[in-house]
Structure formats: C-alpha cells, structure tokens
JSON list of C-alpha atoms in Angstrom, two decimals:
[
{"chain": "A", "resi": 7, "resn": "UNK", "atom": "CA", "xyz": [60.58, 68.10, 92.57]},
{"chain": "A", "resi": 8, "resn": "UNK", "atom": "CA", "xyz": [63.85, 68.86, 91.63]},
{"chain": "A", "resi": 9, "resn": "UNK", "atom": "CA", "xyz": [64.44, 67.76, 88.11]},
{"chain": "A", "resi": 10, "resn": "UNK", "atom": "CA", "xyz": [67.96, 67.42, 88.56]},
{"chain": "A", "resi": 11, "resn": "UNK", "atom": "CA", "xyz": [67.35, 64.35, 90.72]},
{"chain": "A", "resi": 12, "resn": "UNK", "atom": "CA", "xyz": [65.92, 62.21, 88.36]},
{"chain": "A", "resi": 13, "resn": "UNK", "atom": "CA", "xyz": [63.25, 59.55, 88.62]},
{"chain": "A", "resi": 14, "resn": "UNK", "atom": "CA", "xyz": [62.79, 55.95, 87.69]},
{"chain": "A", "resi": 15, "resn": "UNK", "atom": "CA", "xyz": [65.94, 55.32, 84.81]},
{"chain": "A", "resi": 16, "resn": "UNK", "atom": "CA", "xyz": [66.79, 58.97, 85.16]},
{"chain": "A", "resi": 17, "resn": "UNK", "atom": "CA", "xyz": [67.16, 58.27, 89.16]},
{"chain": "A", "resi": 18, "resn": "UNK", "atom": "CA", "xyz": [70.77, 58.21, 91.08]},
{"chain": "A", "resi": 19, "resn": "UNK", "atom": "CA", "xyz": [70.78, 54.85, 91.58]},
{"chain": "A", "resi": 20, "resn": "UNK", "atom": "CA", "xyz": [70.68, 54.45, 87.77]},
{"chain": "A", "resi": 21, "resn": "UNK", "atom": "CA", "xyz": [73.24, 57.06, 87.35]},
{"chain": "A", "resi": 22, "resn": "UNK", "atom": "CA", "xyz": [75.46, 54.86, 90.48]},
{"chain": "A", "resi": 23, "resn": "UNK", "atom": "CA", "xyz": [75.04, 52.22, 87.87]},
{"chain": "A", "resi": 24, "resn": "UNK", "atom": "CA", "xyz": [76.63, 54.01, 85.31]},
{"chain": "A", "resi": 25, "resn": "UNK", "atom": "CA", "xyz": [79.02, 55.08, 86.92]},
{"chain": "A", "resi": 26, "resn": "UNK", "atom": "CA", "xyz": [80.01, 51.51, 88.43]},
{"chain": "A", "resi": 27, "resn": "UNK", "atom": "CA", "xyz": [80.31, 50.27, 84.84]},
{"chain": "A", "resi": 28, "resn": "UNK", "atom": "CA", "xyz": [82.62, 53.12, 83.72]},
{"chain": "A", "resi": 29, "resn": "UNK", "atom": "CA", "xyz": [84.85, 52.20, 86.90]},
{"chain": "A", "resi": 30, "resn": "UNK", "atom": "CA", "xyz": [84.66, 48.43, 85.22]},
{"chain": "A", "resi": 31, "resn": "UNK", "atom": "CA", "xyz": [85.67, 49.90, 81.74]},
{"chain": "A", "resi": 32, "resn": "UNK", "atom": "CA", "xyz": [88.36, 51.52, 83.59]},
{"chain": "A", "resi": 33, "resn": "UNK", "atom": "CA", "xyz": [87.76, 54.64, 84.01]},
{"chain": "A", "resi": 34, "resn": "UNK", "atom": "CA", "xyz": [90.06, 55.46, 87.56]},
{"chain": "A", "resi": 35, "resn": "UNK", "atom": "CA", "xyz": [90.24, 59.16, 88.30]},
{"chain": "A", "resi": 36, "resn": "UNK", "atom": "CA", "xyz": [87.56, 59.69, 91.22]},
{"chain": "A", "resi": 37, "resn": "UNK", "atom": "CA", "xyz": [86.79, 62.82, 90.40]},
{"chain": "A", "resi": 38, "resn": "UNK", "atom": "CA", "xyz": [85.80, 62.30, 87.02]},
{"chain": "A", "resi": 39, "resn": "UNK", "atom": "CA", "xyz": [83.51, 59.68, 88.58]},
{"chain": "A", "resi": 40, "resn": "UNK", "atom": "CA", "xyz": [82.23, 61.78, 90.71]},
{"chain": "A", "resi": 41, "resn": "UNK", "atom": "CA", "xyz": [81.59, 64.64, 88.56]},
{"chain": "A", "resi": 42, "resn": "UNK", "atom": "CA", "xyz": [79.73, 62.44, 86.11]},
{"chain": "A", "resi": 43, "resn": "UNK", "atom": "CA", "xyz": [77.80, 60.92, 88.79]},
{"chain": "A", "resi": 44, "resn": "UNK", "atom": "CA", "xyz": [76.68, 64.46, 89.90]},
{"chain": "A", "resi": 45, "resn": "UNK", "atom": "CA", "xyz": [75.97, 66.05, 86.46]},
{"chain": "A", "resi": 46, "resn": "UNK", "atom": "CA", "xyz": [72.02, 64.95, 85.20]},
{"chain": "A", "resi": 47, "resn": "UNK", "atom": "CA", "xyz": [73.00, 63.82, 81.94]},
{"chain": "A", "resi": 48, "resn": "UNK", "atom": "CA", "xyz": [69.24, 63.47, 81.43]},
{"chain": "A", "resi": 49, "resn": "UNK", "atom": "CA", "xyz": [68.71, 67.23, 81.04]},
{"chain": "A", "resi": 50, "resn": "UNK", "atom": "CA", "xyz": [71.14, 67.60, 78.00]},
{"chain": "A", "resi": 51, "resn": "UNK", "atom": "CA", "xyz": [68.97, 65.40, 75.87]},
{"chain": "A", "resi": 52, "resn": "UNK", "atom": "CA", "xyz": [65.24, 65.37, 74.41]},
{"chain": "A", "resi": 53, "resn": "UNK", "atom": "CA", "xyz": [62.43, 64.10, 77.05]},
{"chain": "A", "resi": 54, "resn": "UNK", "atom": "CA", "xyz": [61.52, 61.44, 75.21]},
{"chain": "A", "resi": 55, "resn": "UNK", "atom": "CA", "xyz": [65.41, 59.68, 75.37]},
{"chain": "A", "resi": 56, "resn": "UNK", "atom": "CA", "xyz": [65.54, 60.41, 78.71]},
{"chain": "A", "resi": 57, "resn": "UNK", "atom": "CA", "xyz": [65.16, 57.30, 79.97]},
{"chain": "A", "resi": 58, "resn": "UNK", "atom": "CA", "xyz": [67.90, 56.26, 78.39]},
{"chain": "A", "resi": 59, "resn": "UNK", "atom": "CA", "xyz": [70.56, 58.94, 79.74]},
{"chain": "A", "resi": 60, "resn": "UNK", "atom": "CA", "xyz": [72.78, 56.49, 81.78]},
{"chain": "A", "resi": 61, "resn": "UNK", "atom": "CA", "xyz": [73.14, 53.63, 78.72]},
{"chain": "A", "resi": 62, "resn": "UNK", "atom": "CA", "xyz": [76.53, 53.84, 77.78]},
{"chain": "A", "resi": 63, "resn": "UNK", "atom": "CA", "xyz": [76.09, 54.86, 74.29]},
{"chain": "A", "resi": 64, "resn": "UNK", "atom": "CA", "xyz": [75.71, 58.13, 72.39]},
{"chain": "A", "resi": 65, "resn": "UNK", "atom": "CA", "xyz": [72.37, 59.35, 71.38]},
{"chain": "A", "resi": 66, "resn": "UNK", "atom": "CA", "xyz": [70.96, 61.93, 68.63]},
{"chain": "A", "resi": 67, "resn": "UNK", "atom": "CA", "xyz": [69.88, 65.74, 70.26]},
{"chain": "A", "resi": 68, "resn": "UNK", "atom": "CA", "xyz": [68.89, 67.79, 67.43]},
{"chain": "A", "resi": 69, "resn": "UNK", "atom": "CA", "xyz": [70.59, 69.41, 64.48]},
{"chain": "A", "resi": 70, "resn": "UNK", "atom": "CA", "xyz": [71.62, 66.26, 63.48]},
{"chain": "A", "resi": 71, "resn": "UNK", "atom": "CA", "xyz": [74.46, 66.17, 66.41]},
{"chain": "A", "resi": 72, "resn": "UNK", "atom": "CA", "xyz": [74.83, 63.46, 69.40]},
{"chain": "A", "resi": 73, "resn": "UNK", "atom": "CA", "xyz": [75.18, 63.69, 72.97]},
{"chain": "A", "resi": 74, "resn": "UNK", "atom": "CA", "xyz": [78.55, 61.16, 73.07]},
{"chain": "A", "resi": 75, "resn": "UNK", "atom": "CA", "xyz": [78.92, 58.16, 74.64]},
{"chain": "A", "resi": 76, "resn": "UNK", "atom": "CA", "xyz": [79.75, 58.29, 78.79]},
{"chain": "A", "resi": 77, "resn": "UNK", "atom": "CA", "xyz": [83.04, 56.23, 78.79]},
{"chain": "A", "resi": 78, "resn": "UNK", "atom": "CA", "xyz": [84.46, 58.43, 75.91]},
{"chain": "A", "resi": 79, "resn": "UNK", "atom": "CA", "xyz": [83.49, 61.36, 78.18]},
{"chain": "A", "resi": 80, "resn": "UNK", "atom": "CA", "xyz": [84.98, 60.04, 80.75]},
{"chain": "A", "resi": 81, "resn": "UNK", "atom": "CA", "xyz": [87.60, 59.34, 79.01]},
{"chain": "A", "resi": 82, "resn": "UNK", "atom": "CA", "xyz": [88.59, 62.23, 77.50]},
{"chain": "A", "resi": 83, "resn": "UNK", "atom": "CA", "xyz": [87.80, 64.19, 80.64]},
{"chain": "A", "resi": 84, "resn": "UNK", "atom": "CA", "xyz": [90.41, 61.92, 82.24]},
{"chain": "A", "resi": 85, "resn": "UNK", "atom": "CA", "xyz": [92.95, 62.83, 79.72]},
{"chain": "A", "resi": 86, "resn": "UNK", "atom": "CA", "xyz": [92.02, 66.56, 80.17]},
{"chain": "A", "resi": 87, "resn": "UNK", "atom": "CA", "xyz": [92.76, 66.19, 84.04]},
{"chain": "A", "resi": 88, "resn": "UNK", "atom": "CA", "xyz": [96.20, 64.73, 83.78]},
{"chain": "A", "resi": 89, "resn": "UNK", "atom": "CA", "xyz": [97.24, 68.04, 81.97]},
{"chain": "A", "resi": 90, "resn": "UNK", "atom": "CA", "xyz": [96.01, 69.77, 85.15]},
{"chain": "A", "resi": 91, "resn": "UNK", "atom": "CA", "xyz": [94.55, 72.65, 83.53]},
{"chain": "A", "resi": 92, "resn": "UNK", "atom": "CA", "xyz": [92.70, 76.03, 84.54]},
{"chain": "A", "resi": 93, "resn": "UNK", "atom": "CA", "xyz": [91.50, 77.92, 81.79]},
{"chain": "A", "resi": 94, "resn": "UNK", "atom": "CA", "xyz": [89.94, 75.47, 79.02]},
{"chain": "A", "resi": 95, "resn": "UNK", "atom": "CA", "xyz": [88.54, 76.14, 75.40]},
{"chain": "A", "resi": 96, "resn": "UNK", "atom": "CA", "xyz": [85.88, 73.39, 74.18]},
{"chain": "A", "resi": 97, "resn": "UNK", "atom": "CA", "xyz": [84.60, 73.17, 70.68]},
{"chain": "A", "resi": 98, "resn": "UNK", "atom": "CA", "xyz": [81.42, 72.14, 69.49]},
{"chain": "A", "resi": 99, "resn": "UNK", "atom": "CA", "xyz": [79.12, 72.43, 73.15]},
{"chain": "A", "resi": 100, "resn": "UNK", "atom": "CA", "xyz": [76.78, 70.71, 71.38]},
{"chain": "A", "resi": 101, "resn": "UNK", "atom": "CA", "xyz": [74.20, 69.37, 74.46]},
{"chain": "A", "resi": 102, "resn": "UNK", "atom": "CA", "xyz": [76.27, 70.93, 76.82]},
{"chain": "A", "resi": 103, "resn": "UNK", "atom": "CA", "xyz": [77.28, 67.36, 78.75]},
{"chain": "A", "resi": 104, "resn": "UNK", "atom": "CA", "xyz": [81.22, 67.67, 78.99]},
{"chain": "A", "resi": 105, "resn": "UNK", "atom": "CA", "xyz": [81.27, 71.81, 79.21]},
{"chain": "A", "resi": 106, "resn": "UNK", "atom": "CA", "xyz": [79.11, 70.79, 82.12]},
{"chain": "A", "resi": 107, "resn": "UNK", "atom": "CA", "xyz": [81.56, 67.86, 83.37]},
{"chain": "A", "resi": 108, "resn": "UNK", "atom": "CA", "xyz": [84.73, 70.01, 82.61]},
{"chain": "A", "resi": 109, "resn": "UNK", "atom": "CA", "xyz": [83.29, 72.71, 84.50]},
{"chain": "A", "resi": 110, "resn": "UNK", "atom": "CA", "xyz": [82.76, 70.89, 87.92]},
{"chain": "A", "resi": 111, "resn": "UNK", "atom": "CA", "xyz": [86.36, 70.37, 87.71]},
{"chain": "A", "resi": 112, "resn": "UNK", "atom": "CA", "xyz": [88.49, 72.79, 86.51]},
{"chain": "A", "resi": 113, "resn": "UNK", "atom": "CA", "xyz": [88.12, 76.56, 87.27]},
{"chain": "A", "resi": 114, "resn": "UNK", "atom": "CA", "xyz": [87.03, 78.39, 83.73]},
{"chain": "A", "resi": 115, "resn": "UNK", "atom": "CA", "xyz": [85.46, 76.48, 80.55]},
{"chain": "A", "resi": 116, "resn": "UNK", "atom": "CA", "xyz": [84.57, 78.46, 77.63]},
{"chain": "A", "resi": 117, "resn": "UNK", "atom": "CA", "xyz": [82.93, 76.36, 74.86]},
{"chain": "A", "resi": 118, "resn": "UNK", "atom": "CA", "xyz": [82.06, 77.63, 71.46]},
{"chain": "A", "resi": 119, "resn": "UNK", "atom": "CA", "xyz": [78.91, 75.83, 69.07]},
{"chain": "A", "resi": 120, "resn": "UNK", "atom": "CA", "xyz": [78.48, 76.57, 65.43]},
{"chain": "A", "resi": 121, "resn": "UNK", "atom": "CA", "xyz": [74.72, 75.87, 65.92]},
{"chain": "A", "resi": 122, "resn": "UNK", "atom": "CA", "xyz": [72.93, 78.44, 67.63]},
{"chain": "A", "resi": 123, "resn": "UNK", "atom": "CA", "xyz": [69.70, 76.83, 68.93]},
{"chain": "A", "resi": 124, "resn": "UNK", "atom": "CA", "xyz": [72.25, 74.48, 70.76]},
{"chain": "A", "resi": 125, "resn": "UNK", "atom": "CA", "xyz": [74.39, 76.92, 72.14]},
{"chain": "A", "resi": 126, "resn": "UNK", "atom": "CA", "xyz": [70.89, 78.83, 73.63]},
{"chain": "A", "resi": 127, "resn": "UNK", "atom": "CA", "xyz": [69.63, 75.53, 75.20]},
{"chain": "A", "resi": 128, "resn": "UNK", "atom": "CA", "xyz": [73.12, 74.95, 76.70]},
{"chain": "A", "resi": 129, "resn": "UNK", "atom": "CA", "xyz": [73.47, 78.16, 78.28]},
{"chain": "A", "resi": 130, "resn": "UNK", "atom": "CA", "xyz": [69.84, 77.99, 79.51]},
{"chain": "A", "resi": 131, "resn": "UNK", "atom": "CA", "xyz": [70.86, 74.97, 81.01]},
{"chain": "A", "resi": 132, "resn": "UNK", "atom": "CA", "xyz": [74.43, 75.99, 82.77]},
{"chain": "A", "resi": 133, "resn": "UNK", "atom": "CA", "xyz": [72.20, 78.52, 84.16]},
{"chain": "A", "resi": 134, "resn": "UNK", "atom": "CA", "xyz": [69.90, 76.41, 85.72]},
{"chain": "A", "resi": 135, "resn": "UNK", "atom": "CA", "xyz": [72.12, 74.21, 87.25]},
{"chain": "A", "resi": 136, "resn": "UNK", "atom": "CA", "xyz": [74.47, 76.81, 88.18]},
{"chain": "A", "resi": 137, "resn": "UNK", "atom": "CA", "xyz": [77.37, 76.10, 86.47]},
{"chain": "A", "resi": 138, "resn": "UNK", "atom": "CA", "xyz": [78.49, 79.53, 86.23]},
{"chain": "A", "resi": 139, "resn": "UNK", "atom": "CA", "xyz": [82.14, 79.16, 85.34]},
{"chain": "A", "resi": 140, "resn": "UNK", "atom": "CA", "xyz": [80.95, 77.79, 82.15]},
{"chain": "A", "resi": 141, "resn": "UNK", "atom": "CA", "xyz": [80.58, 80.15, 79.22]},
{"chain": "A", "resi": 142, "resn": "UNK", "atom": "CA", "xyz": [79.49, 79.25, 75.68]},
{"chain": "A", "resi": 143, "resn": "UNK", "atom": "CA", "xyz": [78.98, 81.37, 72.17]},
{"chain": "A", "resi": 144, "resn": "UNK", "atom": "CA", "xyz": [77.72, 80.78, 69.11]},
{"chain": "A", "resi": 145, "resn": "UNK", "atom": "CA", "xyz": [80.82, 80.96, 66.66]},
{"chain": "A", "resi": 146, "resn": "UNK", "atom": "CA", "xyz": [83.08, 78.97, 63.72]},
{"chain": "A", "resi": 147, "resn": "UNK", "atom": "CA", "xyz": [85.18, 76.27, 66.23]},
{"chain": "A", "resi": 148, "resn": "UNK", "atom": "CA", "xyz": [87.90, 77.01, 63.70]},
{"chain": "A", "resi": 149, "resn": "UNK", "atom": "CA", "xyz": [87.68, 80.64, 65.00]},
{"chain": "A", "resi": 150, "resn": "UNK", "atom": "CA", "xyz": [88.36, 79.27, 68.68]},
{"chain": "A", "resi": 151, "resn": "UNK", "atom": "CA", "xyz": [87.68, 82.06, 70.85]},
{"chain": "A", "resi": 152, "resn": "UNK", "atom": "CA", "xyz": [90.39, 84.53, 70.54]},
{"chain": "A", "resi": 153, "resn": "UNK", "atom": "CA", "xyz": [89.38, 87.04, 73.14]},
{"chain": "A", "resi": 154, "resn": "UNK", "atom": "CA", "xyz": [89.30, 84.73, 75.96]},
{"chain": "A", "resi": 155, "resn": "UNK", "atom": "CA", "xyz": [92.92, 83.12, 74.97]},
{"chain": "A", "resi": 156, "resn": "UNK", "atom": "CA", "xyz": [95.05, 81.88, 75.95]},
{"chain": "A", "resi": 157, "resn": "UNK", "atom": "CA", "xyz": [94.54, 78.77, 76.81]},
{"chain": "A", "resi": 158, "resn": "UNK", "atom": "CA", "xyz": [96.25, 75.46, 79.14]},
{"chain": "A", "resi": 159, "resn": "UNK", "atom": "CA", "xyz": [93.89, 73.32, 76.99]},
{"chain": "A", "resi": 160, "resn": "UNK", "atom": "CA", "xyz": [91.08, 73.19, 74.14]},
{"chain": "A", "resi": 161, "resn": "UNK", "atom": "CA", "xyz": [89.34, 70.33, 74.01]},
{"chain": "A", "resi": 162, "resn": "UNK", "atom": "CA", "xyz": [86.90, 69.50, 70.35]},
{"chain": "A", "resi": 163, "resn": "UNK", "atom": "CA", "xyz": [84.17, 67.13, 70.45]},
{"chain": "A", "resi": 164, "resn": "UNK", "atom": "CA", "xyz": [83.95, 67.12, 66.47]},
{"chain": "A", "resi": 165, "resn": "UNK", "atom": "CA", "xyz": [86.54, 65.38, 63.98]},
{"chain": "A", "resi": 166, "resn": "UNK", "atom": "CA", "xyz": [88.58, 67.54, 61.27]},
{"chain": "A", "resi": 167, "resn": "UNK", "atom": "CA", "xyz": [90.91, 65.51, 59.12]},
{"chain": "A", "resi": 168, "resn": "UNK", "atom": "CA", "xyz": [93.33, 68.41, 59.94]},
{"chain": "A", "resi": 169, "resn": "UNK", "atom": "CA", "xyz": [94.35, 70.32, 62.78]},
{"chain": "A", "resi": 170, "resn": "UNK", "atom": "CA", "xyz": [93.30, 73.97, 62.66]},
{"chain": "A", "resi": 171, "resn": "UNK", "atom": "CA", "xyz": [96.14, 76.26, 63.09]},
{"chain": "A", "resi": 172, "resn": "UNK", "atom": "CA", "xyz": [93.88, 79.07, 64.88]},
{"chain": "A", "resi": 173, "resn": "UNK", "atom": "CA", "xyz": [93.25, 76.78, 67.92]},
{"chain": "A", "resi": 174, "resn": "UNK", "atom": "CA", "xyz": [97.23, 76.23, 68.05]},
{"chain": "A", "resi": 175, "resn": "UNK", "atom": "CA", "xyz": [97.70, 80.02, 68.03]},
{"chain": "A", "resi": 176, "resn": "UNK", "atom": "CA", "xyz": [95.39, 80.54, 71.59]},
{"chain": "A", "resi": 177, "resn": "UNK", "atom": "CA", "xyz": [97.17, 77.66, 73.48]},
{"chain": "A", "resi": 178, "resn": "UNK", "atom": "CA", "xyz": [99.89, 78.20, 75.67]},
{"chain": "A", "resi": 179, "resn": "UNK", "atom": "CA", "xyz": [103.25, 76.88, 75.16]},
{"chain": "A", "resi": 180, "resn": "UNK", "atom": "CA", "xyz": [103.30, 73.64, 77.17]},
{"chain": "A", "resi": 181, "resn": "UNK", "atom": "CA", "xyz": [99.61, 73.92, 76.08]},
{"chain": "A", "resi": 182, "resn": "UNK", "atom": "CA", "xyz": [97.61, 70.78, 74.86]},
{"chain": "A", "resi": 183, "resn": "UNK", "atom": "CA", "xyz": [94.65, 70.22, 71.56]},
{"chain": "A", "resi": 184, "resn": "UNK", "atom": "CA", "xyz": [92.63, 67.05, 72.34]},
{"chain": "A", "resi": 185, "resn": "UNK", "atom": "CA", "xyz": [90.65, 66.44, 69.77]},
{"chain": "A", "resi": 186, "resn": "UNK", "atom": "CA", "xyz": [89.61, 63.35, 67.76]},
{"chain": "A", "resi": 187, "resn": "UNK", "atom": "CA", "xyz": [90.89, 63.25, 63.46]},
{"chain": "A", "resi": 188, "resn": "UNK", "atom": "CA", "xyz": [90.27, 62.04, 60.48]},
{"chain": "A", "resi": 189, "resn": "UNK", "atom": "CA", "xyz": [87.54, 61.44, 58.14]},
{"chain": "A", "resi": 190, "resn": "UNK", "atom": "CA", "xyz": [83.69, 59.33, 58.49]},
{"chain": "A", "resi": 191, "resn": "UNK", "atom": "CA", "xyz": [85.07, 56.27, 58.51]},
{"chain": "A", "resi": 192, "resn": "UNK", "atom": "CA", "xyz": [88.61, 56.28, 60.92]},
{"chain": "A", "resi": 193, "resn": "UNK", "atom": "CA", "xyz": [89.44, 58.65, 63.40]},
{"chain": "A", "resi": 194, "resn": "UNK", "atom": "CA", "xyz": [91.88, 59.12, 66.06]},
{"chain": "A", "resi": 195, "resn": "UNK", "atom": "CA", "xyz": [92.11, 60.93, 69.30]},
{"chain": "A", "resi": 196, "resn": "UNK", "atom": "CA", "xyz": [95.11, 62.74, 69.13]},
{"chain": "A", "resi": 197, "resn": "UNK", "atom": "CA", "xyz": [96.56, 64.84, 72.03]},
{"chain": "A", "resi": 198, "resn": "UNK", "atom": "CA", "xyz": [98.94, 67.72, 70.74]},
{"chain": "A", "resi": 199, "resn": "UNK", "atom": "CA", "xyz": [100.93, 69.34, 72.80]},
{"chain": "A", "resi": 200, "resn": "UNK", "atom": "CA", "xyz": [102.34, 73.27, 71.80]},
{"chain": "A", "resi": 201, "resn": "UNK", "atom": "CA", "xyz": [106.27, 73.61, 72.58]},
{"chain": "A", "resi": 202, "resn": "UNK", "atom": "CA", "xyz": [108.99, 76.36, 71.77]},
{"chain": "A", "resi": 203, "resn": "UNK", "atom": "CA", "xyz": [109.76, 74.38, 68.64]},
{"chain": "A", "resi": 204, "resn": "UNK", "atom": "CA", "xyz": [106.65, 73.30, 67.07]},
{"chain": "A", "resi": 205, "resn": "UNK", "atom": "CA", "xyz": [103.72, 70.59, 68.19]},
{"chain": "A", "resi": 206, "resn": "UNK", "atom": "CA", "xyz": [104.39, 67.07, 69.32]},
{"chain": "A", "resi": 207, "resn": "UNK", "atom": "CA", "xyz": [101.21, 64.63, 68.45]},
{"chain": "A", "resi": 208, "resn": "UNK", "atom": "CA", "xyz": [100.45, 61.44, 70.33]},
{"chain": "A", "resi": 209, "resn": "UNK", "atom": "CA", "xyz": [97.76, 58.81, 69.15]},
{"chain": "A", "resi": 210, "resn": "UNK", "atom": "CA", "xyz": [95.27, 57.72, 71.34]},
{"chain": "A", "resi": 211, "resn": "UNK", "atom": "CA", "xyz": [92.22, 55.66, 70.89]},
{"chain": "A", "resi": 212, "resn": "UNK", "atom": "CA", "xyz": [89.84, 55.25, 68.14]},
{"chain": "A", "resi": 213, "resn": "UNK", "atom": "CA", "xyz": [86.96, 56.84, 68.36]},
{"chain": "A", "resi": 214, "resn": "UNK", "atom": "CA", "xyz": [84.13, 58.60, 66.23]},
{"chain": "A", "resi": 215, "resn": "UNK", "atom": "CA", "xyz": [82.78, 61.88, 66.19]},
{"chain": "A", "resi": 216, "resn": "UNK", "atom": "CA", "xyz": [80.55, 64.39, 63.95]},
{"chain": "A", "resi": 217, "resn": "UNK", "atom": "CA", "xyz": [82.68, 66.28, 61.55]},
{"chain": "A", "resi": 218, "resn": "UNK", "atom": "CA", "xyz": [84.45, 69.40, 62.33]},
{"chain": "A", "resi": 219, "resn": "UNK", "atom": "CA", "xyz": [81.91, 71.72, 60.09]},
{"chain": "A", "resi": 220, "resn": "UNK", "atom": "CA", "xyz": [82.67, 75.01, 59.07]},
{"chain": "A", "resi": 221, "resn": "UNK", "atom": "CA", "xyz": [80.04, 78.05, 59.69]},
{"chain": "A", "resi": 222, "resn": "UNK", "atom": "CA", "xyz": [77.51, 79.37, 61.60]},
{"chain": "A", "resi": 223, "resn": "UNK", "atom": "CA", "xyz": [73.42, 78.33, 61.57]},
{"chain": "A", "resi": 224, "resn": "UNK", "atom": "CA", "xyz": [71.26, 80.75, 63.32]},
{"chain": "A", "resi": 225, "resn": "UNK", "atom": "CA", "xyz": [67.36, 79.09, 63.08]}
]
C-alpha cells in the first residue's frame, strides 16, 4: 500500500477534514489548500503520533524540535504566495512539512537545518515522495545558504530576537524575510521586505516558535 495514502486518522478523508477547518479559520488561497491536502503530513512525524497528523496543533519530532501547527503553515505559506516568489531559502527544515508544502508550489526551495539527523530524514523523505525541487543541508541558518543566493524570499521556522544580517545580504532587492521574533515568551511574525534604502518591517501575528540556535549537531 502506498504509505502516502494514509489509513484510518492518517486517511484523506481525515486530511479533507483538516483542511475544511483551516478554510473555517480562514485560510483562502486554494492552492495552499490544496497543497496541504496533498502533502502526508503523517510521514514528517514519529509512527507513534501519527494518528494525530491532521489535529491542528504542533507536535514534538525529535531533537527537541516540533512539527508546527497546520493553520500557522498555512498561514505563513499564504503570506509566502502573495510575494509570488521563485527561488526560496527556508531555515530550520526541521520535519521537512513546509519545505515540502513550499515546494509543491513554487519552483526551487532550498532549506537549511542545524541538526543533522533531521536534515537526513528530510531529504530521505523529499526523495521518496519526489519532491525534487526541494534541496536541504545541514548548516548554521544564520549562514543562510550563500551559494544558492539570491533569493525572492527566505522563510525561518525558528525565532531570533534579532534579524540576522547574512539572510538580508542573499535576498533580492524587492526581496522579503518572514520569519517569526522575539524571545520564549512573545514573538512576532514579522515580514521584512529589502529595498534600495534599507528594510521596511511589518508586524503580523503572534505566534511561537523554537529559538533561532546557533551551530551545527552532527549525532
């Protein structure tokens, strides 16, 4: 059987639930409904939370890191499509859930983990599902991913309390750095857009996220 498919609460009609209750929450764009709807969320996590792959709440993977919550996927991938970019620079893959969303809807995603037993499992799994425009390392997010740049947008799914000035570098100008900010008790999604004359920063919802972490941890 193909494991993609699902079965009982891993089945489509659980994930045509989900995605009926992110249309409620408002969540509008069809095609980020339909990509999420596609995508088996209930590969990116452990076997035994499967089952609970289509609840709309985050849940631990290893490493101490989460697989986030659907709507603020959705979400955020919404915000990412309004920008209406190509070429797209994600930090922190973590599972590999919204490289895998962003990649069944814009044309090249290159995401970068600090964690290297995550970034393995996530590229195993791109593989196997064929999302082949998808490309993940094992690197410091504060690094980016400098060969590759530049790029329309980067995208972090982990909070620093400030923005890193090597991921302004590799966007374009006209360029935009979602990301959420601030500390373990408030943050912010902030979009940032790169002009001639600087950065202009809008405030978006409240949210919460790991920490932005420093490093690399190969084990």
């Amino acid at each position: 059987m193909n494991s993609a498919l699902g079965i009982g609460m891993t089945s489509q009609r659980t994930r045509d639930r989900m995605i009926a209750r992110l249309s409620e929450q408002g969540i509008k764009d069809v095609k980020v409904l339909a990509a999420m709807a596609t995508v088996p969320r209930h590969l990116f996590m452990d076997e035994a939370l499967a089952h609970r792959a289509y609840e709309d709440t985050a849940l631990p993977i290893k490493h101490g890191q989460f697989i986030s919550q659907p709507w603020v996927v959705a979400k955020m991938t919404e915000i990412v499509l309004q920008q209406n970019p190509k070429k797209i620079l994600e930090i922190g893959t973590g599972s590999g859930y919204q490289a895998a969303i962003l990649g069944r809807l814009v044309d090249k995603v290159f995401s970068v983990e600090r964690i290297d037993d995550l970034t393995k499992k996530a590229r195993r799994l791109f593989i196997k599902l064929g999302y082949l425009n998808v490309r993940t390392k094992t690197g410091d997010g504060f690094d980016g991913w400098e060969n590759e740049a530049p790029y329309d947008l980067i995208i972090a799914t982990a909070a620093p309390e400030k923005i890193p000035e090597k991921l302004l570098l590799q966007l374009k100008i006209g360029g935009v750095l979602l990301m959420p900010m601030g500390d373990n008790k408030q943050q912010k999604l902030v979009k940032i857009t790169k002009t001639e004359a600087g950065i202009e920063q809008e405030d978006l919802d409240s949210v919460m996220f790991v920490p932005f972490l420093q490093g690399v941890v190969y084990k």
